[in-house]
CSV table of C-alpha atoms in Angstrom, one decimal:
chain,number,residue,atom,x,y,z
A,200,MET,CA,86.7,127.6,74.7
A,201,ASP,CA,83.1,127.1,74.3
A,202,PHE,CA,83.1,123.9,75.7
A,203,LYS,CA,83.0,122.8,79.4
A,204,ILE,CA,85.9,120.9,80.7
A,205,ILE,CA,85.3,117.7,83.2
A,206,ALA,CA,88.0,115.7,85.0
A,207,VAL,CA,86.7,112.5,86.5
A,208,ASP,CA,88.4,110.1,89.3
A,209,PHE,CA,88.1,106.7,88.3
A,210,ASP,CA,88.4,104.6,91.5
A,211,GLY,CA,85.6,105.3,94.0
A,212,THR,CA,84.1,107.4,91.5
A,213,LEU,CA,83.5,106.1,88.3
A,214,CYS,CA,83.3,102.7,89.6
A,215,GLU,CA,83.5,101.5,93.4
A,216,ASP,CA,87.1,101.6,94.7
A,217,MET,CA,88.6,98.2,94.7
A,218,TRP,CA,91.8,99.0,93.7
A,219,PRO,CA,93.9,97.3,91.7
A,220,LYS,CA,90.8,95.4,90.8
A,221,ILE,CA,87.7,97.3,88.7
A,222,GLY,CA,84.8,97.5,90.9
A,223,LYS,CA,81.2,97.9,90.3
A,224,LEU,CA,80.4,100.8,87.6
A,225,ASN,CA,78.4,103.8,88.6
A,226,LEU,CA,76.3,104.0,85.8
A,227,GLU,CA,74.5,107.4,86.9
A,228,LEU,CA,78.0,108.9,86.5
A,229,PHE,CA,78.7,107.1,82.9
A,230,ALA,CA,75.4,108.2,81.7
A,231,TYR,CA,76.0,112.0,83.1
A,232,LEU,CA,79.6,112.0,81.2
A,233,LYS,CA,78.0,110.6,78.0
A,234,ALA,CA,75.5,113.3,78.0
A,235,GLU,CA,77.9,116.2,78.8
A,236,GLN,CA,79.9,114.8,76.0
A,237,GLU,CA,76.9,114.7,73.6
A,238,LYS,CA,76.5,118.4,74.1
A,239,GLY,CA,80.2,119.1,73.2
A,240,ASN,CA,82.1,119.1,76.7
A,241,LYS,CA,85.1,117.4,77.1
A,242,ILE,CA,86.1,114.6,79.3
A,243,ILE,CA,89.5,114.0,80.9
A,244,LEU,CA,89.9,110.4,83.2
A,245,TRP,CA,91.9,112.1,85.9
A,246,THR,CA,93.2,109.1,87.8
A,247,CYS,CA,96.4,107.9,89.8
A,248,ARG,CA,96.2,104.5,87.7
A,249,LYS,CA,99.4,103.9,85.3
A,250,GLY,CA,100.3,101.5,82.9
A,251,ARG,CA,98.3,97.9,82.6
A,252,LEU,CA,96.0,99.5,85.4
A,253,LEU,CA,95.4,102.6,83.5
A,254,GLU,CA,94.7,100.5,80.1
A,255,GLN,CA,92.1,98.1,82.2
A,256,ALA,CA,90.1,101.2,83.3
A,257,ILE,CA,90.2,102.8,80.2
A,258,SER,CA,89.1,99.6,78.2
A,259,LYS,CA,86.2,99.2,80.9
A,260,CYS,CA,85.2,102.9,80.2
A,261,ARG,CA,85.4,102.4,76.1
A,262,ARG,CA,83.3,99.2,76.8
A,263,LYS,CA,80.5,100.8,78.3
A,264,GLY,CA,80.4,103.5,75.2
A,265,LEU,CA,82.7,106.4,77.2
A,266,ILE,CA,85.7,107.5,75.3
A,267,PHE,CA,87.8,110.3,77.1
A,268,ASP,CA,89.2,113.3,75.5
A,269,SER,CA,92.2,113.0,77.4
A,270,VAL,CA,93.8,111.0,80.1
A,271,ASN,CA,95.9,112.3,82.8
A,272,GLU,CA,96.7,115.3,80.4
A,273,ASN,CA,95.4,118.8,79.8
A,274,LEU,CA,93.6,119.4,76.5
A,275,PRO,CA,95.8,120.6,73.2
A,276,GLU,CA,93.3,123.8,73.6
A,277,VAL,CA,94.1,124.1,77.1
A,278,LEU,CA,97.9,124.3,76.3
A,279,GLU,CA,97.2,126.6,73.7
A,280,TRP,CA,95.4,128.7,76.1
A,281,MET,CA,97.8,128.5,78.7
A,282,GLY,CA,100.9,129.0,76.6
A,283,GLY,CA,102.5,125.3,77.9
A,284,ASN,CA,101.7,122.6,79.8
A,285,SER,CA,101.1,123.0,83.8
A,286,ARG,CA,101.4,120.0,86.0
A,287,LYS,CA,97.8,120.8,87.2
A,288,ILE,CA,94.9,119.4,84.9
A,289,PHE,CA,92.8,122.5,84.1
A,290,ALA,CA,88.7,121.7,84.2
A,291,HIS,CA,85.8,123.6,85.0
A,292,GLU,CA,84.2,120.8,86.8
A,293,TYR,CA,86.2,117.9,88.8
A,294,ILE,CA,84.2,114.9,90.0
A,295,ASP,CA,85.9,112.5,92.6
A,296,ASP,CA,85.0,110.6,95.6
A,297,ARG,CA,86.6,112.8,98.0
A,298,ASN,CA,84.6,115.8,96.9
A,299,SER,CA,81.4,115.5,95.1
A,300,LYS,CA,78.1,116.7,95.5
A,301,LYS,CA,77.1,117.0,92.1
A,302,ILE,CA,76.6,113.3,91.3
A,303,ASP,CA,75.6,111.1,94.1
A,304,LEU,CA,78.5,108.6,94.5
A,305,PRO,CA,77.4,105.3,95.9
A,306,PHE,CA,81.1,104.4,97.0
A,307,VAL,CA,82.5,105.3,100.5
A,308,TRP,CA,85.8,105.4,100.8
A,309,LYS,CA,87.0,103.3,103.9
A,310,GLY,CA,90.9,104.4,103.9
A,311,SER,CA,92.7,106.9,106.0
A,312,VAL,CA,94.6,109.9,105.4
C-alpha cells in the first residue's frame, strides 16, 4: 500500500459527544482529514453508531466535505493484503477521543468505565 489509512471515531472526536444527537463539529479535525485525503490517504469512519444514527453521522460529514473511504469495515486493499477480513479495522493511525495526542480534541468525555 502506498497510502496511509486513518481510522477516526465520530462521537467525542469528529464532533462533541452528545449521542444520540450530533454535537458541535471538530472543524480542525475535519480540515486535517480532508488534507490527508488530498494527499491520497484513506479515511475509515470507525464508530459504534449503526442504522439511522450512523446514516445521520455519515450525511453530516458528507455535507462538510468529508467522504469516507470505508465505514466500520476494512478497505478492499487491506482484505487482499490480509487474505481475508478480520474483525479489527486495520489503520496506520487511529484518532479517538479516548486516546489521541496528534489532534487536540476539544471535547471531554464525562462518562465512566
